[in-house]
Amino acid sequence: MAQNHVSGMETSAVSVLKRAVELDQSGRFQESLVCYQEGIQLLIDVLKAVTDDSKRGHYREKIKGYMDRAEQIKAHVNQLKEDGKYHEQIRISEDATGHSYDALFKPYISSTLTEVWVEDPYIRHTHQLYNFVRFCEMLLKAPCKVKRIHLLTSQDEADSSQQSSALAELKESLSAQGVTLDLQYSSTIHDREIRFDNGWIIKIGRGLDYFKRPKGRFSIGYCDYDLRQCQETTVDIFHTKHTKTL
């Protein structure tokens, strides 16, 4: 394997593991676990590619250290979940990027996830409806087998026909993918909450609508939400053994 390719993998591993340590130190354990796992795999790939014994020993030592820490975090998180005391908080700052639905929800999606409840009063206007479509697409691409998505939202009194027709189209489209969309409206809904049937609960201050409007249809961030600027908001993550229906 070319030396520059190995060097590139090592640089990537260092970057990912540095992020893992930062998340670990700030108490964002579930996110840090994802980064530790990705970084460890990159280091293993580097180890396979190098032939120098001293370097191989160095990489083995690094891998063991990060694996030990990842196991400690996993045990700690599992204990908090068992005790019903798990709570993480993520603060998304004004104009921040890198907070797409994939980035935000990935650490909490597991292979056991089959059902999702979304409670959000603002799935009404065009851009909010697109946000919900993006969220559903994220679930379809994730390493899980979602079979049912529940949406509880408020009705758009100004233009209910657009909202109802858009959600009806999405319901039909999801059905073709083997996913049922259960839609309900409430005139008194206020809270914003997303629940996974694997026990994770994610509360976003602004709901799914925390992205800023792009400067134009041909501006960076229009298609890729990781490059889209965000509005300031707070995300609270909890875990419960039993997820109640909304």
PDB file of C-alpha atoms in Angstrom:
ATOM      1  CA  MET A   1       0.000   0.000   0.000  1.00  0.00           C
ATOM      2  CA  ALA A   2       1.341   3.464  -0.928  1.00  0.00           C
ATOM      3  CA  GLN A   3       2.937   5.389   1.922  1.00  0.00           C
ATOM      4  CA  ASN A   4       0.869   8.510   1.247  1.00  0.00           C
ATOM      5  CA  HIS A   5      -2.338   6.435   1.489  1.00  0.00           C
ATOM      6  CA  VAL A   6      -1.262   5.039   4.880  1.00  0.00           C
ATOM      7  CA  SER A   7      -0.359   8.546   6.005  1.00  0.00           C
ATOM      8  CA  GLY A   8      -3.797   9.732   4.919  1.00  0.00           C
ATOM      9  CA  MET A   9      -5.525   6.993   6.922  1.00  0.00           C
ATOM     10  CA  GLU A  10      -3.422   7.847   9.967  1.00  0.00           C
ATOM     11  CA  THR A  11      -4.310  11.548   9.657  1.00  0.00           C
ATOM     12  CA  SER A  12      -8.000  10.630   9.433  1.00  0.00           C
ATOM     13  CA  ALA A  13      -7.703   8.352  12.468  1.00  0.00           C
ATOM     14  CA  VAL A  14      -6.011  11.088  14.524  1.00  0.00           C
ATOM     15  CA  SER A  15      -8.733  13.572  13.570  1.00  0.00           C
ATOM     16  CA  VAL A  16     -11.600  11.216  14.433  1.00  0.00           C
ATOM     17  CA  LEU A  17     -10.023  10.079  17.705  1.00  0.00           C
ATOM     18  CA  LYS A  18      -9.284  13.671  18.715  1.00  0.00           C
ATOM     19  CA  ARG A  19     -12.992  14.382  18.248  1.00  0.00           C
ATOM     20  CA  ALA A  20     -13.814  11.252  20.276  1.00  0.00           C
ATOM     21  CA  VAL A  21     -11.703  12.487  23.197  1.00  0.00           C
ATOM     22  CA  GLU A  22     -13.302  15.960  23.032  1.00  0.00           C
ATOM     23  CA  LEU A  23     -16.803  14.463  23.113  1.00  0.00           C
ATOM     24  CA  ASP A  24     -15.745  12.080  25.889  1.00  0.00           C
ATOM     25  CA  GLN A  25     -14.407  14.940  28.033  1.00  0.00           C
ATOM     26  CA  SER A  26     -17.568  17.005  27.520  1.00  0.00           C
ATOM     27  CA  GLY A  27     -19.768  14.115  28.649  1.00  0.00           C
ATOM     28  CA  ARG A  28     -21.248  13.364  25.230  1.00  0.00           C
ATOM     29  CA  PHE A  29     -20.579   9.669  25.675  1.00  0.00           C
ATOM     30  CA  GLN A  30     -22.813   8.103  23.050  1.00  0.00           C
ATOM     31  CA  GLU A  31     -21.396  10.383  20.348  1.00  0.00           C
ATOM     32  CA  SER A  32     -17.849   9.749  21.536  1.00  0.00           C
ATOM     33  CA  LEU A  33     -18.391   5.988  21.248  1.00  0.00           C
ATOM     34  CA  VAL A  34     -19.239   6.334  17.548  1.00  0.00           C
ATOM     35  CA  CYS A  35     -16.046   8.330  16.976  1.00  0.00           C
ATOM     36  CA  TYR A  36     -13.913   5.931  19.020  1.00  0.00           C
ATOM     37  CA  GLN A  37     -15.212   3.000  16.976  1.00  0.00           C
ATOM     38  CA  GLU A  38     -14.546   4.763  13.663  1.00  0.00           C
ATOM     39  CA  GLY A  39     -11.085   5.915  14.770  1.00  0.00           C
ATOM     40  CA  ILE A  40     -10.098   2.484  16.096  1.00  0.00           C
ATOM     41  CA  GLN A  41     -11.087   0.862  12.800  1.00  0.00           C
ATOM     42  CA  LEU A  42      -8.947   3.379  10.905  1.00  0.00           C
ATOM     43  CA  LEU A  43      -5.974   2.598  13.163  1.00  0.00           C
ATOM     44  CA  ILE A  44      -6.503  -1.142  12.604  1.00  0.00           C
ATOM     45  CA  ASP A  45      -6.393  -0.498   8.845  1.00  0.00           C
ATOM     46  CA  VAL A  46      -3.133   1.419   9.313  1.00  0.00           C
ATOM     47  CA  LEU A  47      -1.710  -1.421  11.450  1.00  0.00           C
ATOM     48  CA  LYS A  48      -2.469  -3.902   8.668  1.00  0.00           C
ATOM     49  CA  ALA A  49      -0.628  -1.742   6.156  1.00  0.00           C
ATOM     50  CA  VAL A  50       2.639  -1.026   8.010  1.00  0.00           C
ATOM     51  CA  THR A  51       5.530  -3.498   8.206  1.00  0.00           C
ATOM     52  CA  ASP A  52       7.910  -1.769  10.627  1.00  0.00           C
ATOM     53  CA  ASP A  53       7.792  -3.679  13.946  1.00  0.00           C
ATOM     54  CA  SER A  54       8.292  -0.604  16.150  1.00  0.00           C
ATOM     55  CA  LYS A  55       5.457   1.223  14.389  1.00  0.00           C
ATOM     56  CA  ARG A  56       3.211  -1.823  14.626  1.00  0.00           C
ATOM     57  CA  GLY A  57       3.884  -1.990  18.373  1.00  0.00           C
ATOM     58  CA  HIS A  58       3.032   1.701  18.684  1.00  0.00           C
ATOM     59  CA  TYR A  59      -0.275   1.278  16.828  1.00  0.00           C
ATOM     60  CA  ARG A  60      -1.203  -1.819  18.848  1.00  0.00           C
ATOM     61  CA  GLU A  61      -0.659   0.120  22.074  1.00  0.00           C
ATOM     62  CA  LYS A  62      -2.764   3.047  20.822  1.00  0.00           C
ATOM     63  CA  ILE A  63      -5.552   0.738  19.651  1.00  0.00           C
ATOM     64  CA  LYS A  64      -5.641  -1.057  22.999  1.00  0.00           C
ATOM     65  CA  GLY A  65      -5.820   2.234  24.895  1.00  0.00           C
ATOM     66  CA  TYR A  66      -8.717   3.543  22.834  1.00  0.00           C
ATOM     67  CA  MET A  67     -10.526   0.192  22.942  1.00  0.00           C
ATOM     68  CA  ASP A  68     -10.217   0.069  26.732  1.00  0.00           C
ATOM     69  CA  ARG A  69     -11.652   3.581  27.004  1.00  0.00           C
ATOM     70  CA  ALA A  70     -14.501   2.742  24.608  1.00  0.00           C
ATOM     71  CA  GLU A  71     -15.393  -0.298  26.715  1.00  0.00           C
ATOM     72  CA  GLN A  72     -15.376   1.809  29.886  1.00  0.00           C
ATOM     73  CA  ILE A  73     -17.734   4.332  28.272  1.00  0.00           C
ATOM     74  CA  LYS A  74     -20.003   1.571  26.996  1.00  0.00           C
ATOM     75  CA  ALA A  75     -20.248   0.063  30.492  1.00  0.00           C
ATOM     76  CA  HIS A  76     -20.884   3.500  32.024  1.00  0.00           C
ATOM     77  CA  VAL A  77     -23.614   4.340  29.496  1.00  0.00           C
ATOM     78  CA  ASN A  78     -25.262   0.939  29.949  1.00  0.00           C
ATOM     79  CA  GLN A  79     -25.328   1.418  33.720  1.00  0.00           C
ATOM     80  CA  LEU A  80     -26.882   4.881  33.382  1.00  0.00           C
ATOM     81  CA  LYS A  81     -29.490   3.452  31.024  1.00  0.00           C
ATOM     82  CA  GLU A  82     -30.278   0.664  33.474  1.00  0.00           C
ATOM     83  CA  ASP A  83     -30.637   3.204  36.291  1.00  0.00           C
ATOM     84  CA  GLY A  84     -32.768   5.510  34.135  1.00  0.00           C
ATOM     85  CA  LYS A  85     -30.284   8.353  34.727  1.00  0.00           C
ATOM     86  CA  TYR A  86     -28.876   8.828  31.239  1.00  0.00           C
ATOM     87  CA  HIS A  87     -28.884  12.446  30.036  1.00  0.00           C
ATOM     88  CA  GLU A  88     -26.735  14.226  27.480  1.00  0.00           C
ATOM     89  CA  GLN A  89     -27.080  17.797  26.289  1.00  0.00           C
ATOM     90  CA  ILE A  90     -25.813  19.176  22.994  1.00  0.00           C
ATOM     91  CA  ARG A  91     -25.745  22.906  22.382  1.00  0.00           C
ATOM     92  CA  ILE A  92     -25.877  23.885  18.727  1.00  0.00           C
ATOM     93  CA  SER A  93     -24.528  27.403  18.346  1.00  0.00           C
ATOM     94  CA  GLU A  94     -25.755  30.086  15.950  1.00  0.00           C
ATOM     95  CA  ASP A  95     -24.439  29.570  12.382  1.00  0.00           C
ATOM     96  CA  ALA A  96     -22.838  26.215  13.318  1.00  0.00           C
ATOM     97  CA  THR A  97     -22.595  23.536  10.636  1.00  0.00           C
ATOM     98  CA  GLY A  98     -22.137  19.768  10.766  1.00  0.00           C
ATOM     99  CA  HIS A  99     -25.459  19.044  12.482  1.00  0.00           C
ATOM    100  CA  SER A 100     -27.440  17.197   9.817  1.00  0.00           C
ATOM    101  CA  TYR A 101     -30.045  14.665  10.919  1.00  0.00           C
ATOM    102  CA  ASP A 102     -27.546  11.905  10.116  1.00  0.00           C
ATOM    103  CA  ALA A 103     -24.935  13.475  12.401  1.00  0.00           C
ATOM    104  CA  LEU A 104     -27.380  14.198  15.213  1.00  0.00           C
ATOM    105  CA  PHE A 105     -29.330  10.933  15.325  1.00  0.00           C
ATOM    106  CA  LYS A 106     -26.711   8.385  14.181  1.00  0.00           C
ATOM    107  CA  PRO A 107     -25.342   7.636  17.690  1.00  0.00           C
ATOM    108  CA  TYR A 108     -28.830   6.641  18.901  1.00  0.00           C
ATOM    109  CA  ILE A 109     -29.917   4.416  16.010  1.00  0.00           C
ATOM    110  CA  SER A 110     -29.386   0.689  16.480  1.00  0.00           C
ATOM    111  CA  SER A 111     -30.328  -2.433  14.556  1.00  0.00           C
ATOM    112  CA  THR A 112     -33.205  -3.010  16.985  1.00  0.00           C
ATOM    113  CA  LEU A 113     -34.961   0.239  16.024  1.00  0.00           C
ATOM    114  CA  THR A 114     -38.299  -0.436  14.294  1.00  0.00           C
ATOM    115  CA  GLU A 115     -40.684   2.316  15.415  1.00  0.00           C
ATOM    116  CA  VAL A 116     -40.326   6.096  15.774  1.00  0.00           C
ATOM    117  CA  TRP A 117     -42.594   8.761  17.280  1.00  0.00           C
ATOM    118  CA  VAL A 118     -42.213  12.391  16.204  1.00  0.00           C
ATOM    119  CA  GLU A 119     -44.055  15.103  18.110  1.00  0.00           C
ATOM    120  CA  ASP A 120     -43.469  18.461  16.432  1.00  0.00           C
ATOM    121  CA  PRO A 121     -46.069  21.228  15.995  1.00  0.00           C
ATOM    122  CA  TYR A 122     -44.233  22.738  13.028  1.00  0.00           C
ATOM    123  CA  ILE A 123     -44.395  20.230  10.197  1.00  0.00           C
ATOM    124  CA  ARG A 124     -46.609  22.581   8.211  1.00  0.00           C
ATOM    125  CA  HIS A 125     -44.828  24.942   5.814  1.00  0.00           C
ATOM    126  CA  THR A 126     -42.946  23.775   2.720  1.00  0.00           C
ATOM    127  CA  HIS A 127     -39.433  23.856   4.229  1.00  0.00           C
ATOM    128  CA  GLN A 128     -40.677  22.114   7.401  1.00  0.00           C
ATOM    129  CA  LEU A 129     -42.317  19.382   5.335  1.00  0.00           C
ATOM    130  CA  TYR A 130     -39.034  18.927   3.462  1.00  0.00           C
ATOM    131  CA  ASN A 131     -37.268  18.648   6.830  1.00  0.00           C
ATOM    132  CA  PHE A 132     -39.565  15.788   7.780  1.00  0.00           C
ATOM    133  CA  VAL A 133     -38.954  14.085   4.420  1.00  0.00           C
ATOM    134  CA  ARG A 134     -35.188  14.373   5.065  1.00  0.00           C
ATOM    135  CA  PHE A 135     -35.670  12.899   8.523  1.00  0.00           C
ATOM    136  CA  CYS A 136     -37.586   9.933   7.054  1.00  0.00           C
ATOM    137  CA  GLU A 137     -34.910   9.444   4.388  1.00  0.00           C
ATOM    138  CA  MET A 138     -32.272   9.405   7.115  1.00  0.00           C
ATOM    139  CA  LEU A 139     -34.159   6.605   8.908  1.00  0.00           C
ATOM    140  CA  LEU A 140     -34.487   4.591   5.686  1.00  0.00           C
ATOM    141  CA  LYS A 141     -30.721   4.785   5.083  1.00  0.00           C
ATOM    142  CA  ALA A 142     -29.787   4.009   8.696  1.00  0.00           C
ATOM    143  CA  PRO A 143     -28.656   0.532   9.855  1.00  0.00           C
ATOM    144  CA  CYS A 144     -32.082  -0.334  11.238  1.00  0.00           C
ATOM    145  CA  LYS A 145     -35.429  -1.653  10.004  1.00  0.00           C
ATOM    146  CA  VAL A 146     -37.976   1.051  10.739  1.00  0.00           C
ATOM    147  CA  LYS A 147     -41.482  -0.216  10.049  1.00  0.00           C
ATOM    148  CA  ARG A 148     -43.653   2.558  11.470  1.00  0.00           C
ATOM    149  CA  ILE A 149     -43.256   6.311  11.911  1.00  0.00           C
ATOM    150  CA  HIS A 150     -45.798   8.239  14.000  1.00  0.00           C
ATOM    151  CA  LEU A 151     -46.167  11.978  13.410  1.00  0.00           C
ATOM    152  CA  LEU A 152     -48.129  14.230  15.730  1.00  0.00           C
ATOM    153  CA  THR A 153     -48.220  17.816  14.493  1.00  0.00           C
ATOM    154  CA  SER A 154     -50.532  20.829  14.206  1.00  0.00           C
ATOM    155  CA  GLN A 155     -52.644  21.649  11.169  1.00  0.00           C
ATOM    156  CA  ASP A 156     -51.734  24.584   8.968  1.00  0.00           C
ATOM    157  CA  GLU A 157     -54.847  26.754   9.183  1.00  0.00           C
ATOM    158  CA  ALA A 158     -53.622  29.076   6.398  1.00  0.00           C
ATOM    159  CA  ASP A 159     -53.021  26.323   3.838  1.00  0.00           C
ATOM    160  CA  SER A 160     -54.055  22.936   5.146  1.00  0.00           C
ATOM    161  CA  SER A 161     -54.463  21.535   1.628  1.00  0.00           C
ATOM    162  CA  GLN A 162     -50.722  21.790   0.875  1.00  0.00           C
ATOM    163  CA  GLN A 163     -49.803  20.207   4.186  1.00  0.00           C
ATOM    164  CA  SER A 164     -52.300  17.357   3.879  1.00  0.00           C
ATOM    165  CA  SER A 165     -51.446  16.610   0.234  1.00  0.00           C
ATOM    166  CA  ALA A 166     -47.686  16.660   0.966  1.00  0.00           C
ATOM    167  CA  LEU A 167     -48.038  14.285   3.919  1.00  0.00           C
ATOM    168  CA  ALA A 168     -50.373  12.031   1.940  1.00  0.00           C
ATOM    169  CA  GLU A 169     -47.746  11.813  -0.812  1.00  0.00           C
ATOM    170  CA  LEU A 170     -45.052  11.034   1.744  1.00  0.00           C
ATOM    171  CA  LYS A 171     -47.265   8.385   3.344  1.00  0.00           C
ATOM    172  CA  GLU A 172     -47.699   6.665  -0.031  1.00  0.00           C
ATOM    173  CA  SER A 173     -43.984   6.926  -0.784  1.00  0.00           C
ATOM    174  CA  LEU A 174     -43.027   5.447   2.598  1.00  0.00           C
ATOM    175  CA  SER A 175     -45.547   2.654   2.111  1.00  0.00           C
ATOM    176  CA  ALA A 176     -43.720   1.652  -1.079  1.00  0.00           C
ATOM    177  CA  GLN A 177     -40.604   1.295   1.120  1.00  0.00           C
ATOM    178  CA  GLY A 178     -42.450  -0.942   3.585  1.00  0.00           C
ATOM    179  CA  VAL A 179     -42.898   1.799   6.196  1.00  0.00           C
ATOM    180  CA  THR A 180     -46.218   2.943   7.639  1.00  0.00           C
ATOM    181  CA  LEU A 181     -46.727   6.646   8.413  1.00  0.00           C
ATOM    182  CA  ASP A 182     -49.277   7.164  11.185  1.00  0.00           C
ATOM    183  CA  LEU A 183     -50.420  10.806  11.037  1.00  0.00           C
ATOM    184  CA  GLN A 184     -52.323  12.678  13.753  1.00  0.00           C
ATOM    185  CA  TYR A 185     -53.102  16.363  14.279  1.00  0.00           C
ATOM    186  CA  SER A 186     -53.431  18.307  17.523  1.00  0.00           C
ATOM    187  CA  SER A 187     -54.468  21.917  18.072  1.00  0.00           C
ATOM    188  CA  THR A 188     -52.858  22.036  21.520  1.00  0.00           C
ATOM    189  CA  ILE A 189     -49.480  20.432  20.784  1.00  0.00           C
ATOM    190  CA  HIS A 190     -46.499  22.467  21.995  1.00  0.00           C
ATOM    191  CA  ASP A 191     -43.660  20.136  22.994  1.00  0.00           C
ATOM    192  CA  ARG A 192     -41.120  18.811  20.508  1.00  0.00           C
ATOM    193  CA  GLU A 193     -39.900  15.286  21.066  1.00  0.00           C
ATOM    194  CA  ILE A 194     -38.635  12.298  19.102  1.00  0.00           C
ATOM    195  CA  ARG A 195     -38.781   8.797  20.586  1.00  0.00           C
ATOM    196  CA  PHE A 196     -37.156   5.617  19.326  1.00  0.00           C
ATOM    197  CA  ASP A 197     -38.452   2.237  20.428  1.00  0.00           C
ATOM    198  CA  ASN A 198     -34.895   1.249  21.406  1.00  0.00           C
ATOM    199  CA  GLY A 199     -35.303   3.585  24.396  1.00  0.00           C
ATOM    200  CA  TRP A 200     -33.751   6.845  23.172  1.00  0.00           C
ATOM    201  CA  ILE A 201     -35.615  10.136  23.552  1.00  0.00           C
ATOM    202  CA  ILE A 202     -34.332  13.257  21.749  1.00  0.00           C
ATOM    203  CA  LYS A 203     -35.762  16.667  22.583  1.00  0.00           C
ATOM    204  CA  ILE A 204     -34.705  19.512  20.283  1.00  0.00           C
ATOM    205  CA  GLY A 205     -35.627  23.033  21.363  1.00  0.00           C
ATOM    206  CA  ARG A 206     -36.593  23.994  17.805  1.00  0.00           C
ATOM    207  CA  GLY A 207     -37.809  20.558  16.744  1.00  0.00           C
ATOM    208  CA  LEU A 208     -36.643  19.446  13.299  1.00  0.00           C
ATOM    209  CA  ASP A 209     -36.698  23.053  12.083  1.00  0.00           C
ATOM    210  CA  TYR A 210     -33.295  24.195  13.396  1.00  0.00           C
ATOM    211  CA  PHE A 211     -31.655  24.964  10.060  1.00  0.00           C
ATOM    212  CA  LYS A 212     -31.304  28.435   8.605  1.00  0.00           C
ATOM    213  CA  ARG A 213     -32.702  29.301   5.218  1.00  0.00           C
ATOM    214  CA  PRO A 214     -29.959  28.873   2.577  1.00  0.00           C
ATOM    215  CA  LYS A 215     -28.914  32.001   0.699  1.00  0.00           C
ATOM    216  CA  GLY A 216     -30.214  30.497  -2.536  1.00  0.00           C
ATOM    217  CA  ARG A 217     -31.118  27.281  -4.319  1.00  0.00           C
ATOM    218  CA  PHE A 218     -27.601  27.069  -5.729  1.00  0.00           C
ATOM    219  CA  SER A 219     -25.792  27.888  -2.475  1.00  0.00           C
ATOM    220  CA  ILE A 220     -23.658  25.400  -0.538  1.00  0.00           C
ATOM    221  CA  GLY A 221     -25.795  23.761   2.102  1.00  0.00           C
ATOM    222  CA  TYR A 222     -28.990  23.797   0.061  1.00  0.00           C
ATOM    223  CA  CYS A 223     -28.827  20.014  -0.516  1.00  0.00           C
ATOM    224  CA  ASP A 224     -26.344  18.818   2.127  1.00  0.00           C
ATOM    225  CA  TYR A 225     -27.640  19.603   5.610  1.00  0.00           C
ATOM    226  CA  ASP A 226     -24.187  19.009   7.119  1.00  0.00           C
ATOM    227  CA  LEU A 227     -23.127  22.202   5.301  1.00  0.00           C
ATOM    228  CA  ARG A 228     -26.284  24.127   6.222  1.00  0.00           C
ATOM    229  CA  GLN A 229     -25.966  26.762   8.951  1.00  0.00           C
ATOM    230  CA  CYS A 230     -28.055  26.194  12.069  1.00  0.00           C
ATOM    231  CA  GLN A 231     -30.043  28.355  14.414  1.00  0.00           C
ATOM    232  CA  GLU A 232     -29.020  28.224  18.049  1.00  0.00           C
ATOM    233  CA  THR A 233     -30.784  25.451  19.907  1.00  0.00           C
ATOM    234  CA  THR A 234     -30.339  22.838  22.617  1.00  0.00           C
ATOM    235  CA  VAL A 235     -30.706  19.088  22.208  1.00  0.00           C
ATOM    236  CA  ASP A 236     -31.440  16.916  25.259  1.00  0.00           C
ATOM    237  CA  ILE A 237     -30.998  13.156  24.990  1.00  0.00           C
ATOM    238  CA  PHE A 238     -32.421  10.692  27.486  1.00  0.00           C
ATOM    239  CA  HIS A 239     -32.789   6.943  27.664  1.00  0.00           C
ATOM    240  CA  THR A 240     -35.608   4.949  29.163  1.00  0.00           C
ATOM    241  CA  LYS A 241     -36.083   1.192  29.303  1.00  0.00           C
ATOM    242  CA  HIS A 242     -39.612   1.478  27.989  1.00  0.00           C
ATOM    243  CA  THR A 243     -40.654   3.966  25.320  1.00  0.00           C
ATOM    244  CA  LYS A 244     -44.248   5.122  25.705  1.00  0.00           C
ATOM    245  CA  THR A 245     -46.371   5.988  22.714  1.00  0.00           C
ATOM    246  CA  LEU A 246     -47.187   9.650  22.274  1.00  0.00           C
TER     247      LEU A 246
END
